[in-house]
Amino acid sequence: MRKNIDIDDSVLRKVKMLSIFEDISVKALMEKAIGFYVQHKEQERLEALSTEEKEDLGLLLLLQQVDRSETVSEEDVFDYLDK
């Protein structure tokens, strides 16, 4: 997908210089920088979660990995919880 964005000339010059130093294209450099920024923000967001919120998120991720074709009877669940 192609998107046009306006970038300040001074920033564009700096990005071009960085791309020369990194020996990659301006596009690749910007993709790398944006990816790094998004990853950093996700990490900040995770660190800001409380312990309970982290546990809830972990449970949600586990539930998304469950094989829904397998079923367990209610009795088996309560037997397991009683242990």
PDB file of N, CA, C and O in Angstrom:
ATOM      1  N   MET A   1       0.842  -1.158   0.000  1.00  0.00           N
ATOM      2  CA  MET A   1       0.000   0.000   0.000  1.00  0.00           C
ATOM      3  C   MET A   1       0.901   1.240   0.000  1.00  0.00           C
ATOM      4  O   MET A   1       1.845   1.324   0.767  1.00  0.00           O
ATOM      5  N   ARG A   2       0.592   2.153  -0.823  1.00  0.00           N
ATOM      6  CA  ARG A   2       1.410   3.357  -0.940  1.00  0.00           C
ATOM      7  C   ARG A   2       0.677   4.525  -0.292  1.00  0.00           C
ATOM      8  O   ARG A   2      -0.473   4.785  -0.596  1.00  0.00           O
ATOM      9  N   LYS A   3       1.371   5.209   0.615  1.00  0.00           N
ATOM     10  CA  LYS A   3       0.811   6.371   1.300  1.00  0.00           C
ATOM     11  C   LYS A   3       1.797   7.518   1.181  1.00  0.00           C
ATOM     12  O   LYS A   3       2.996   7.328   1.339  1.00  0.00           O
ATOM     13  N   ASN A   4       1.295   8.689   0.905  1.00  0.00           N
ATOM     14  CA  ASN A   4       2.139   9.879   0.860  1.00  0.00           C
ATOM     15  C   ASN A   4       1.996  10.634   2.171  1.00  0.00           C
ATOM     16  O   ASN A   4       0.875  10.863   2.642  1.00  0.00           O
ATOM     17  N   ILE A   5       3.124  11.010   2.743  1.00  0.00           N
ATOM     18  CA  ILE A   5       3.110  11.778   3.978  1.00  0.00           C
ATOM     19  C   ILE A   5       4.013  12.985   3.822  1.00  0.00           C
ATOM     20  O   ILE A   5       4.979  12.960   3.059  1.00  0.00           O
ATOM     21  N   ASP A   6       3.682  14.049   4.517  1.00  0.00           N
ATOM     22  CA  ASP A   6       4.516  15.246   4.509  1.00  0.00           C
ATOM     23  C   ASP A   6       5.511  15.166   5.656  1.00  0.00           C
ATOM     24  O   ASP A   6       5.131  14.927   6.793  1.00  0.00           O
ATOM     25  N   ILE A   7       6.778  15.362   5.326  1.00  0.00           N
ATOM     26  CA  ILE A   7       7.832  15.336   6.327  1.00  0.00           C
ATOM     27  C   ILE A   7       8.592  16.652   6.232  1.00  0.00           C
ATOM     28  O   ILE A   7       8.908  17.117   5.127  1.00  0.00           O
ATOM     29  N   ASP A   8       8.862  17.231   7.363  1.00  0.00           N
ATOM     30  CA  ASP A   8       9.632  18.468   7.420  1.00  0.00           C
ATOM     31  C   ASP A   8      10.969  18.266   6.714  1.00  0.00           C
ATOM     32  O   ASP A   8      11.587  17.210   6.833  1.00  0.00           O
ATOM     33  N   ASP A   9      11.428  19.283   5.972  1.00  0.00           N
ATOM     34  CA  ASP A   9      12.669  19.166   5.201  1.00  0.00           C
ATOM     35  C   ASP A   9      13.879  18.832   6.067  1.00  0.00           C
ATOM     36  O   ASP A   9      14.735  18.037   5.674  1.00  0.00           O
ATOM     37  N   SER A  10      13.956  19.438   7.247  1.00  0.00           N
ATOM     38  CA  SER A  10      15.116  19.157   8.101  1.00  0.00           C
ATOM     39  C   SER A  10      15.101  17.707   8.585  1.00  0.00           C
ATOM     40  O   SER A  10      16.146  17.053   8.653  1.00  0.00           O
ATOM     41  N   VAL A  11      13.919  17.189   8.887  1.00  0.00           N
ATOM     42  CA  VAL A  11      13.802  15.794   9.310  1.00  0.00           C
ATOM     43  C   VAL A  11      14.138  14.873   8.141  1.00  0.00           C
ATOM     44  O   VAL A  11      14.841  13.870   8.308  1.00  0.00           O
ATOM     45  N   LEU A  12      13.658  15.231   6.966  1.00  0.00           N
ATOM     46  CA  LEU A  12      13.927  14.413   5.790  1.00  0.00           C
ATOM     47  C   LEU A  12      15.426  14.345   5.501  1.00  0.00           C
ATOM     48  O   LEU A  12      15.955  13.275   5.177  1.00  0.00           O
ATOM     49  N   ARG A  13      16.128  15.454   5.633  1.00  0.00           N
ATOM     50  CA  ARG A  13      17.582  15.460   5.437  1.00  0.00           C
ATOM     51  C   ARG A  13      18.263  14.524   6.435  1.00  0.00           C
ATOM     52  O   ARG A  13      19.170  13.764   6.087  1.00  0.00           O
ATOM     53  N   LYS A  14      17.809  14.593   7.689  1.00  0.00           N
ATOM     54  CA  LYS A  14      18.405  13.728   8.713  1.00  0.00           C
ATOM     55  C   LYS A  14      18.127  12.263   8.420  1.00  0.00           C
ATOM     56  O   LYS A  14      19.004  11.399   8.592  1.00  0.00           O
ATOM     57  N   VAL A  15      16.919  11.953   7.972  1.00  0.00           N
ATOM     58  CA  VAL A  15      16.566  10.571   7.638  1.00  0.00           C
ATOM     59  C   VAL A  15      17.420  10.090   6.470  1.00  0.00           C
ATOM     60  O   VAL A  15      17.909   8.955   6.464  1.00  0.00           O
ATOM     61  N   LYS A  16      17.618  10.940   5.490  1.00  0.00           N
ATOM     62  CA  LYS A  16      18.460  10.570   4.350  1.00  0.00           C
ATOM     63  C   LYS A  16      19.896  10.301   4.792  1.00  0.00           C
ATOM     64  O   LYS A  16      20.528   9.353   4.325  1.00  0.00           O
ATOM     65  N   MET A  17      20.409  11.143   5.686  1.00  0.00           N
ATOM     66  CA  MET A  17      21.773  10.927   6.191  1.00  0.00           C
ATOM     67  C   MET A  17      21.864   9.618   6.972  1.00  0.00           C
ATOM     68  O   MET A  17      22.821   8.852   6.801  1.00  0.00           O
ATOM     69  N   LEU A  18      20.868   9.362   7.819  1.00  0.00           N
ATOM     70  CA  LEU A  18      20.869   8.100   8.576  1.00  0.00           C
ATOM     71  C   LEU A  18      20.800   6.903   7.640  1.00  0.00           C
ATOM     72  O   LEU A  18      21.444   5.875   7.885  1.00  0.00           O
ATOM     73  N   SER A  19      20.008   7.025   6.584  1.00  0.00           N
ATOM     74  CA  SER A  19      19.900   5.900   5.647  1.00  0.00           C
ATOM     75  C   SER A  19      21.234   5.634   4.965  1.00  0.00           C
ATOM     76  O   SER A  19      21.566   4.488   4.674  1.00  0.00           O
ATOM     77  N   ILE A  20      22.003   6.688   4.727  1.00  0.00           N
ATOM     78  CA  ILE A  20      23.336   6.504   4.139  1.00  0.00           C
ATOM     79  C   ILE A  20      24.251   5.783   5.130  1.00  0.00           C
ATOM     80  O   ILE A  20      24.949   4.834   4.772  1.00  0.00           O
ATOM     81  N   PHE A  21      24.221   6.225   6.398  1.00  0.00           N
ATOM     82  CA  PHE A  21      25.065   5.597   7.416  1.00  0.00           C
ATOM     83  C   PHE A  21      24.668   4.143   7.659  1.00  0.00           C
ATOM     84  O   PHE A  21      25.519   3.287   7.906  1.00  0.00           O
ATOM     85  N   GLU A  22      23.380   3.869   7.615  1.00  0.00           N
ATOM     86  CA  GLU A  22      22.890   2.506   7.852  1.00  0.00           C
ATOM     87  C   GLU A  22      22.977   1.634   6.596  1.00  0.00           C
ATOM     88  O   GLU A  22      22.766   0.438   6.666  1.00  0.00           O
ATOM     89  N   ASP A  23      23.215   2.269   5.468  1.00  0.00           N
ATOM     90  CA  ASP A  23      23.298   1.585   4.176  1.00  0.00           C
ATOM     91  C   ASP A  23      21.993   0.856   3.832  1.00  0.00           C
ATOM     92  O   ASP A  23      21.997  -0.294   3.395  1.00  0.00           O
ATOM     93  N   ILE A  24      20.883   1.545   4.091  1.00  0.00           N
ATOM     94  CA  ILE A  24      19.567   1.033   3.704  1.00  0.00           C
ATOM     95  C   ILE A  24      18.772   2.181   3.087  1.00  0.00           C
ATOM     96  O   ILE A  24      19.130   3.344   3.231  1.00  0.00           O
ATOM     97  N   SER A  25      17.683   1.847   2.426  1.00  0.00           N
ATOM     98  CA  SER A  25      16.870   2.881   1.787  1.00  0.00           C
ATOM     99  C   SER A  25      16.139   3.705   2.841  1.00  0.00           C
ATOM    100  O   SER A  25      15.971   3.278   3.998  1.00  0.00           O
ATOM    101  N   VAL A  26      15.692   4.875   2.426  1.00  0.00           N
ATOM    102  CA  VAL A  26      14.938   5.746   3.337  1.00  0.00           C
ATOM    103  C   VAL A  26      13.661   5.031   3.773  1.00  0.00           C
ATOM    104  O   VAL A  26      13.285   5.064   4.952  1.00  0.00           O
ATOM    105  N   LYS A  27      13.016   4.372   2.834  1.00  0.00           N
ATOM    106  CA  LYS A  27      11.780   3.636   3.158  1.00  0.00           C
ATOM    107  C   LYS A  27      12.050   2.561   4.213  1.00  0.00           C
ATOM    108  O   LYS A  27      11.324   2.436   5.204  1.00  0.00           O
ATOM    109  N   ALA A  28      13.100   1.784   4.009  1.00  0.00           N
ATOM    110  CA  ALA A  28      13.442   0.717   4.960  1.00  0.00           C
ATOM    111  C   ALA A  28      13.789   1.300   6.324  1.00  0.00           C
ATOM    112  O   ALA A  28      13.404   0.744   7.359  1.00  0.00           O
ATOM    113  N   LEU A  29      14.504   2.420   6.326  1.00  0.00           N
ATOM    114  CA  LEU A  29      14.861   3.068   7.590  1.00  0.00           C
ATOM    115  C   LEU A  29      13.611   3.543   8.336  1.00  0.00           C
ATOM    116  O   LEU A  29      13.487   3.335   9.540  1.00  0.00           O
ATOM    117  N   MET A  30      12.689   4.140   7.601  1.00  0.00           N
ATOM    118  CA  MET A  30      11.459   4.625   8.242  1.00  0.00           C
ATOM    119  C   MET A  30      10.615   3.455   8.753  1.00  0.00           C
ATOM    120  O   MET A  30      10.050   3.523   9.848  1.00  0.00           O
ATOM    121  N   GLU A  31      10.546   2.366   7.989  1.00  0.00           N
ATOM    122  CA  GLU A  31       9.809   1.185   8.443  1.00  0.00           C
ATOM    123  C   GLU A  31      10.446   0.616   9.713  1.00  0.00           C
ATOM    124  O   GLU A  31       9.752   0.226  10.651  1.00  0.00           O
ATOM    125  N   LYS A  32      11.766   0.587   9.738  1.00  0.00           N
ATOM    126  CA  LYS A  32      12.497   0.084  10.907  1.00  0.00           C
ATOM    127  C   LYS A  32      12.247   0.977  12.123  1.00  0.00           C
ATOM    128  O   LYS A  32      11.991   0.489  13.227  1.00  0.00           O
ATOM    129  N   ALA A  33      12.292   2.301  11.905  1.00  0.00           N
ATOM    130  CA  ALA A  33      12.070   3.247  13.003  1.00  0.00           C
ATOM    131  C   ALA A  33      10.650   3.156  13.534  1.00  0.00           C
ATOM    132  O   ALA A  33      10.424   3.162  14.749  1.00  0.00           O
ATOM    133  N   ILE A  34       9.691   3.056  12.652  1.00  0.00           N
ATOM    134  CA  ILE A  34       8.296   2.965  13.080  1.00  0.00           C
ATOM    135  C   ILE A  34       8.057   1.651  13.811  1.00  0.00           C
ATOM    136  O   ILE A  34       7.374   1.615  14.840  1.00  0.00           O
ATOM    137  N   GLY A  35       8.629   0.564  13.301  1.00  0.00           N
ATOM    138  CA  GLY A  35       8.506  -0.729  13.977  1.00  0.00           C
ATOM    139  C   GLY A  35       9.095  -0.684  15.378  1.00  0.00           C
ATOM    140  O   GLY A  35       8.509  -1.204  16.333  1.00  0.00           O
ATOM    141  N   PHE A  36      10.264  -0.046  15.509  1.00  0.00           N
ATOM    142  CA  PHE A  36      10.898   0.095  16.816  1.00  0.00           C
ATOM    143  C   PHE A  36      10.020   0.908  17.760  1.00  0.00           C
ATOM    144  O   PHE A  36       9.838   0.556  18.923  1.00  0.00           O
ATOM    145  N   TYR A  37       9.448   2.001  17.251  1.00  0.00           N
ATOM    146  CA  TYR A  37       8.596   2.872  18.063  1.00  0.00           C
ATOM    147  C   TYR A  37       7.350   2.121  18.547  1.00  0.00           C
ATOM    148  O   TYR A  37       6.986   2.194  19.729  1.00  0.00           O
ATOM    149  N   VAL A  38       6.711   1.389  17.648  1.00  0.00           N
ATOM    150  CA  VAL A  38       5.515   0.628  18.019  1.00  0.00           C
ATOM    151  C   VAL A  38       5.858  -0.421  19.068  1.00  0.00           C
ATOM    152  O   VAL A  38       5.137  -0.584  20.063  1.00  0.00           O
ATOM    153  N   GLN A  39       6.960  -1.133  18.877  1.00  0.00           N
ATOM    154  CA  GLN A  39       7.393  -2.151  19.843  1.00  0.00           C
ATOM    155  C   GLN A  39       7.669  -1.515  21.203  1.00  0.00           C
ATOM    156  O   GLN A  39       7.302  -2.060  22.246  1.00  0.00           O
ATOM    157  N   HIS A  40       8.330  -0.354  21.197  1.00  0.00           N
ATOM    158  CA  HIS A  40       8.641   0.360  22.441  1.00  0.00           C
ATOM    159  C   HIS A  40       7.359   0.769  23.171  1.00  0.00           C
ATOM    160  O   HIS A  40       7.250   0.604  24.394  1.00  0.00           O
ATOM    161  N   LYS A  41       6.382   1.277  22.432  1.00  0.00           N
ATOM    162  CA  LYS A  41       5.117   1.687  23.042  1.00  0.00           C
ATOM    163  C   LYS A  41       4.348   0.484  23.590  1.00  0.00           C
ATOM    164  O   LYS A  41       3.730   0.567  24.659  1.00  0.00           O
ATOM    165  N   GLU A  42       4.378  -0.632  22.882  1.00  0.00           N
ATOM    166  CA  GLU A  42       3.724  -1.844  23.378  1.00  0.00           C
ATOM    167  C   GLU A  42       4.370  -2.291  24.679  1.00  0.00           C
ATOM    168  O   GLU A  42       3.684  -2.698  25.623  1.00  0.00           O
ATOM    169  N   GLN A  43       5.705  -2.233  24.735  1.00  0.00           N
ATOM    170  CA  GLN A  43       6.430  -2.621  25.945  1.00  0.00           C
ATOM    171  C   GLN A  43       6.086  -1.698  27.099  1.00  0.00           C
ATOM    172  O   GLN A  43       5.859  -2.156  28.229  1.00  0.00           O
ATOM    173  N   GLU A  44       6.031  -0.401  26.842  1.00  0.00           N
ATOM    174  CA  GLU A  44       5.645   0.568  27.879  1.00  0.00           C
ATOM    175  C   GLU A  44       4.249   0.268  28.402  1.00  0.00           C
ATOM    176  O   GLU A  44       3.997   0.323  29.601  1.00  0.00           O
ATOM    177  N   ARG A  45       3.370  -0.046  27.479  1.00  0.00           N
ATOM    178  CA  ARG A  45       1.981  -0.334  27.860  1.00  0.00           C
ATOM    179  C   ARG A  45       1.899  -1.596  28.727  1.00  0.00           C
ATOM    180  O   ARG A  45       1.154  -1.630  29.709  1.00  0.00           O
ATOM    181  N   LEU A  46       2.671  -2.621  28.366  1.00  0.00           N
ATOM    182  CA  LEU A  46       2.682  -3.850  29.163  1.00  0.00           C
ATOM    183  C   LEU A  46       3.250  -3.604  30.556  1.00  0.00           C
ATOM    184  O   LEU A  46       2.750  -4.147  31.544  1.00  0.00           O
ATOM    185  N   GLU A  47       4.292  -2.796  30.633  1.00  0.00           N
ATOM    186  CA  GLU A  47       4.913  -2.517  31.928  1.00  0.00           C
ATOM    187  C   GLU A  47       3.987  -1.704  32.825  1.00  0.00           C
ATOM    188  O   GLU A  47       4.086  -1.776  34.053  1.00  0.00           O
ATOM    189  N   ALA A  48       3.073  -0.936  32.231  1.00  0.00           N
ATOM    190  CA  ALA A  48       2.165  -0.105  33.009  1.00  0.00           C
ATOM    191  C   ALA A  48       0.980  -0.900  33.562  1.00  0.00           C
ATOM    192  O   ALA A  48       0.261  -0.408  34.431  1.00  0.00           O
ATOM    193  N   LEU A  49       0.802  -2.133  33.096  1.00  0.00           N
ATOM    194  CA  LEU A  49      -0.324  -2.945  33.571  1.00  0.00           C
ATOM    195  C   LEU A  49      -0.087  -3.413  35.006  1.00  0.00           C
ATOM    196  O   LEU A  49       1.039  -3.680  35.408  1.00  0.00           O
ATOM    197  N   SER A  50      -1.175  -3.533  35.722  1.00  0.00           N
ATOM    198  CA  SER A  50      -1.083  -4.085  37.075  1.00  0.00           C
ATOM    199  C   SER A  50      -0.896  -5.598  36.970  1.00  0.00           C
ATOM    200  O   SER A  50      -1.063  -6.192  35.903  1.00  0.00           O
ATOM    201  N   THR A  51      -0.560  -6.228  38.075  1.00  0.00           N
ATOM    202  CA  THR A  51      -0.359  -7.679  38.088  1.00  0.00           C
ATOM    203  C   THR A  51      -1.637  -8.397  37.667  1.00  0.00           C
ATOM    204  O   THR A  51      -1.587  -9.354  36.889  1.00  0.00           O
ATOM    205  N   GLU A  52      -2.757  -7.928  38.149  1.00  0.00           N
ATOM    206  CA  GLU A  52      -4.035  -8.554  37.798  1.00  0.00           C
ATOM    207  C   GLU A  52      -4.327  -8.418  36.301  1.00  0.00           C
ATOM    208  O   GLU A  52      -4.776  -9.368  35.659  1.00  0.00           O
ATOM    209  N   GLU A  53      -4.032  -7.249  35.739  1.00  0.00           N
ATOM    210  CA  GLU A  53      -4.252  -7.039  34.308  1.00  0.00           C
ATOM    211  C   GLU A  53      -3.320  -7.917  33.473  1.00  0.00           C
ATOM    212  O   GLU A  53      -3.725  -8.447  32.437  1.00  0.00           O
ATOM    213  N   LYS A  54      -2.088  -8.112  33.956  1.00  0.00           N
ATOM    214  CA  LYS A  54      -1.153  -8.992  33.255  1.00  0.00           C
ATOM    215  C   LYS A  54      -1.644 -10.435  33.283  1.00  0.00           C
ATOM    216  O   LYS A  54      -1.551 -11.159  32.286  1.00  0.00           O
ATOM    217  N   GLU A  55      -2.177 -10.857  34.417  1.00  0.00           N
ATOM    218  CA  GLU A  55      -2.720 -12.206  34.522  1.00  0.00           C
ATOM    219  C   GLU A  55      -3.917 -12.372  33.591  1.00  0.00           C
ATOM    220  O   GLU A  55      -4.062 -13.402  32.919  1.00  0.00           O
ATOM    221  N   ASP A  56      -4.785 -11.355  33.535  1.00  0.00           N
ATOM    222  CA  ASP A  56      -5.944 -11.409  32.645  1.00  0.00           C
ATOM    223  C   ASP A  56      -5.512 -11.494  31.184  1.00  0.00           C
ATOM    224  O   ASP A  56      -6.086 -12.258  30.399  1.00  0.00           O
ATOM    225  N   LEU A  57      -4.498 -10.723  30.821  1.00  0.00           N
ATOM    226  CA  LEU A  57      -3.991 -10.743  29.451  1.00  0.00           C
ATOM    227  C   LEU A  57      -3.391 -12.104  29.121  1.00  0.00           C
ATOM    228  O   LEU A  57      -3.620 -12.653  28.040  1.00  0.00           O
ATOM    229  N   GLY A  58      -2.645 -12.666  30.057  1.00  0.00           N
ATOM    230  CA  GLY A  58      -2.072 -13.995  29.860  1.00  0.00           C
ATOM    231  C   GLY A  58      -3.148 -15.048  29.676  1.00  0.00           C
ATOM    232  O   GLY A  58      -3.046 -15.914  28.802  1.00  0.00           O
ATOM    233  N   LEU A  59      -4.203 -14.958  30.488  1.00  0.00           N
ATOM    234  CA  LEU A  59      -5.311 -15.903  30.363  1.00  0.00           C
ATOM    235  C   LEU A  59      -6.005 -15.743  29.016  1.00  0.00           C
ATOM    236  O   LEU A  59      -6.344 -16.729  28.359  1.00  0.00           O
ATOM    237  N   LEU A  60      -6.194 -14.511  28.584  1.00  0.00           N
ATOM    238  CA  LEU A  60      -6.807 -14.262  27.282  1.00  0.00           C
ATOM    239  C   LEU A  60      -5.971 -14.876  26.163  1.00  0.00           C
ATOM    240  O   LEU A  60      -6.510 -15.520  25.256  1.00  0.00           O
ATOM    241  N   LEU A  61      -4.654 -14.700  26.229  1.00  0.00           N
ATOM    242  CA  LEU A  61      -3.785 -15.269  25.202  1.00  0.00           C
ATOM    243  C   LEU A  61      -3.844 -16.793  25.211  1.00  0.00           C
ATOM    244  O   LEU A  61      -3.839 -17.428  24.151  1.00  0.00           O
ATOM    245  N   LEU A  62      -3.898 -17.378  26.395  1.00  0.00           N
ATOM    246  CA  LEU A  62      -4.024 -18.836  26.479  1.00  0.00           C
ATOM    247  C   LEU A  62      -5.361 -19.313  25.919  1.00  0.00           C
ATOM    248  O   LEU A  62      -5.429 -20.325  25.221  1.00  0.00           O
ATOM    249  N   LEU A  63      -6.426 -18.589  26.221  1.00  0.00           N
ATOM    250  CA  LEU A  63      -7.745 -18.976  25.723  1.00  0.00           C
ATOM    251  C   LEU A  63      -7.821 -18.900  24.201  1.00  0.00           C
ATOM    252  O   LEU A  63      -8.535 -19.673  23.570  1.00  0.00           O
ATOM    253  N   GLN A  64      -7.072 -17.989  23.615  1.00  0.00           N
ATOM    254  CA  GLN A  64      -7.072 -17.872  22.156  1.00  0.00           C
ATOM    255  C   GLN A  64      -6.353 -19.031  21.494  1.00  0.00           C
ATOM    256  O   GLN A  64      -6.569 -19.310  20.324  1.00  0.00           O
ATOM    257  N   GLN A  65      -5.511 -19.744  22.243  1.00  0.00           N
ATOM    258  CA  GLN A  65      -4.757 -20.871  21.692  1.00  0.00           C
ATOM    259  C   GLN A  65      -5.473 -22.208  21.892  1.00  0.00           C
ATOM    260  O   GLN A  65      -5.002 -23.234  21.414  1.00  0.00           O
ATOM    261  N   VAL A  66      -6.598 -22.191  22.561  1.00  0.00           N
ATOM    262  CA  VAL A  66      -7.304 -23.424  22.894  1.00  0.00           C
ATOM    263  C   VAL A  66      -7.872 -24.074  21.641  1.00  0.00           C
ATOM    264  O   VAL A  66      -8.375 -23.405  20.746  1.00  0.00           O
ATOM    265  N   ASP A  67      -7.788 -25.392  21.599  1.00  0.00           N
ATOM    266  CA  ASP A  67      -8.404 -26.156  20.515  1.00  0.00           C
ATOM    267  C   ASP A  67      -9.882 -26.312  20.851  1.00  0.00           C
ATOM    268  O   ASP A  67     -10.242 -27.039  21.783  1.00  0.00           O
ATOM    269  N   ARG A  68     -10.727 -25.644  20.120  1.00  0.00           N
ATOM    270  CA  ARG A  68     -12.159 -25.619  20.449  1.00  0.00           C
ATOM    271  C   ARG A  68     -12.891 -26.889  20.055  1.00  0.00           C
ATOM    272  O   ARG A  68     -14.053 -27.057  20.399  1.00  0.00           O
ATOM    273  N   SER A  69     -12.221 -27.770  19.349  1.00  0.00           N
ATOM    274  CA  SER A  69     -12.865 -29.025  18.976  1.00  0.00           C
ATOM    275  C   SER A  69     -12.867 -30.014  20.142  1.00  0.00           C
ATOM    276  O   SER A  69     -13.660 -30.949  20.160  1.00  0.00           O
ATOM    277  N   GLU A  70     -11.967 -29.812  21.114  1.00  0.00           N
ATOM    278  CA  GLU A  70     -11.921 -30.685  22.281  1.00  0.00           C
ATOM    279  C   GLU A  70     -12.921 -30.197  23.325  1.00  0.00           C
ATOM    280  O   GLU A  70     -13.034 -29.007  23.577  1.00  0.00           O
ATOM    281  N   THR A  71     -13.621 -31.128  23.929  1.00  0.00           N
ATOM    282  CA  THR A  71     -14.563 -30.760  24.996  1.00  0.00           C
ATOM    283  C   THR A  71     -14.277 -31.586  26.235  1.00  0.00           C
ATOM    284  O   THR A  71     -13.760 -32.699  26.154  1.00  0.00           O
ATOM    285  N   VAL A  72     -14.627 -31.023  27.364  1.00  0.00           N
ATOM    286  CA  VAL A  72     -14.454 -31.691  28.648  1.00  0.00           C
ATOM    287  C   VAL A  72     -15.775 -31.569  29.384  1.00  0.00           C
ATOM    288  O   VAL A  72     -16.443 -30.539  29.335  1.00  0.00           O
ATOM    289  N   SER A  73     -16.134 -32.616  30.091  1.00  0.00           N
ATOM    290  CA  SER A  73     -17.401 -32.576  30.817  1.00  0.00           C
ATOM    291  C   SER A  73     -17.284 -31.656  32.030  1.00  0.00           C
ATOM    292  O   SER A  73     -16.195 -31.408  32.557  1.00  0.00           O
ATOM    293  N   GLU A  74     -18.412 -31.156  32.455  1.00  0.00           N
ATOM    294  CA  GLU A  74     -18.454 -30.273  33.630  1.00  0.00           C
ATOM    295  C   GLU A  74     -17.925 -30.997  34.858  1.00  0.00           C
ATOM    296  O   GLU A  74     -17.213 -30.410  35.682  1.00  0.00           O
ATOM    297  N   GLU A  75     -18.241 -32.272  34.962  1.00  0.00           N
ATOM    298  CA  GLU A  75     -17.790 -33.070  36.099  1.00  0.00           C
ATOM    299  C   GLU A  75     -16.264 -33.153  36.149  1.00  0.00           C
ATOM    300  O   GLU A  75     -15.666 -33.017  37.217  1.00  0.00           O
ATOM    301  N   ASP A  76     -15.633 -33.346  34.989  1.00  0.00           N
ATOM    302  CA  ASP A  76     -14.163 -33.399  34.933  1.00  0.00           C
ATOM    303  C   ASP A  76     -13.543 -32.068  35.368  1.00  0.00           C
ATOM    304  O   ASP A  76     -12.523 -32.047  36.061  1.00  0.00           O
ATOM    305  N   VAL A  77     -14.168 -30.971  34.993  1.00  0.00           N
ATOM    306  CA  VAL A  77     -13.658 -29.654  35.376  1.00  0.00           C
ATOM    307  C   VAL A  77     -13.711 -29.498  36.882  1.00  0.00           C
ATOM    308  O   VAL A  77     -12.737 -29.089  37.522  1.00  0.00           O
ATOM    309  N   PHE A  78     -14.837 -29.812  37.482  1.00  0.00           N
ATOM    310  CA  PHE A  78     -14.968 -29.655  38.934  1.00  0.00           C
ATOM    311  C   PHE A  78     -14.100 -30.634  39.697  1.00  0.00           C
ATOM    312  O   PHE A  78     -13.566 -30.298  40.748  1.00  0.00           O
ATOM    313  N   ASP A  79     -13.915 -31.828  39.169  1.00  0.00           N
ATOM    314  CA  ASP A  79     -12.994 -32.784  39.787  1.00  0.00           C
ATOM    315  C   ASP A  79     -11.583 -32.232  39.784  1.00  0.00           C
ATOM    316  O   ASP A  79     -10.843 -32.339  40.771  1.00  0.00           O
ATOM    317  N   TYR A  80     -11.178 -31.632  38.671  1.00  0.00           N
ATOM    318  CA  TYR A  80      -9.838 -31.058  38.566  1.00  0.00           C
ATOM    319  C   TYR A  80      -9.674 -29.888  39.537  1.00  0.00           C
ATOM    320  O   TYR A  80      -8.641 -29.720  40.167  1.00  0.00           O
ATOM    321  N   LEU A  81     -10.688 -29.053  39.654  1.00  0.00           N
ATOM    322  CA  LEU A  81     -10.621 -27.899  40.549  1.00  0.00           C
ATOM    323  C   LEU A  81     -10.590 -28.309  42.020  1.00  0.00           C
ATOM    324  O   LEU A  81     -10.042 -27.585  42.869  1.00  0.00           O
ATOM    325  N   ASP A  82     -11.173 -29.441  42.344  1.00  0.00           N
ATOM    326  CA  ASP A  82     -11.177 -29.914  43.715  1.00  0.00           C
ATOM    327  C   ASP A  82      -9.809 -30.414  44.168  1.00  0.00           C
ATOM    328  O   ASP A  82      -9.541 -30.527  45.358  1.00  0.00           O
ATOM    329  N   LYS A  83      -8.922 -30.711  43.241  1.00  0.00           N
ATOM    330  CA  LYS A  83      -7.595 -31.240  43.601  1.00  0.00           C
ATOM    331  C   LYS A  83      -6.743 -30.200  44.252  1.00  0.00           C
ATOM    332  O   LYS A  83      -6.779 -29.065  44.126  1.00  0.00           O
TER     333      LYS A  83
END
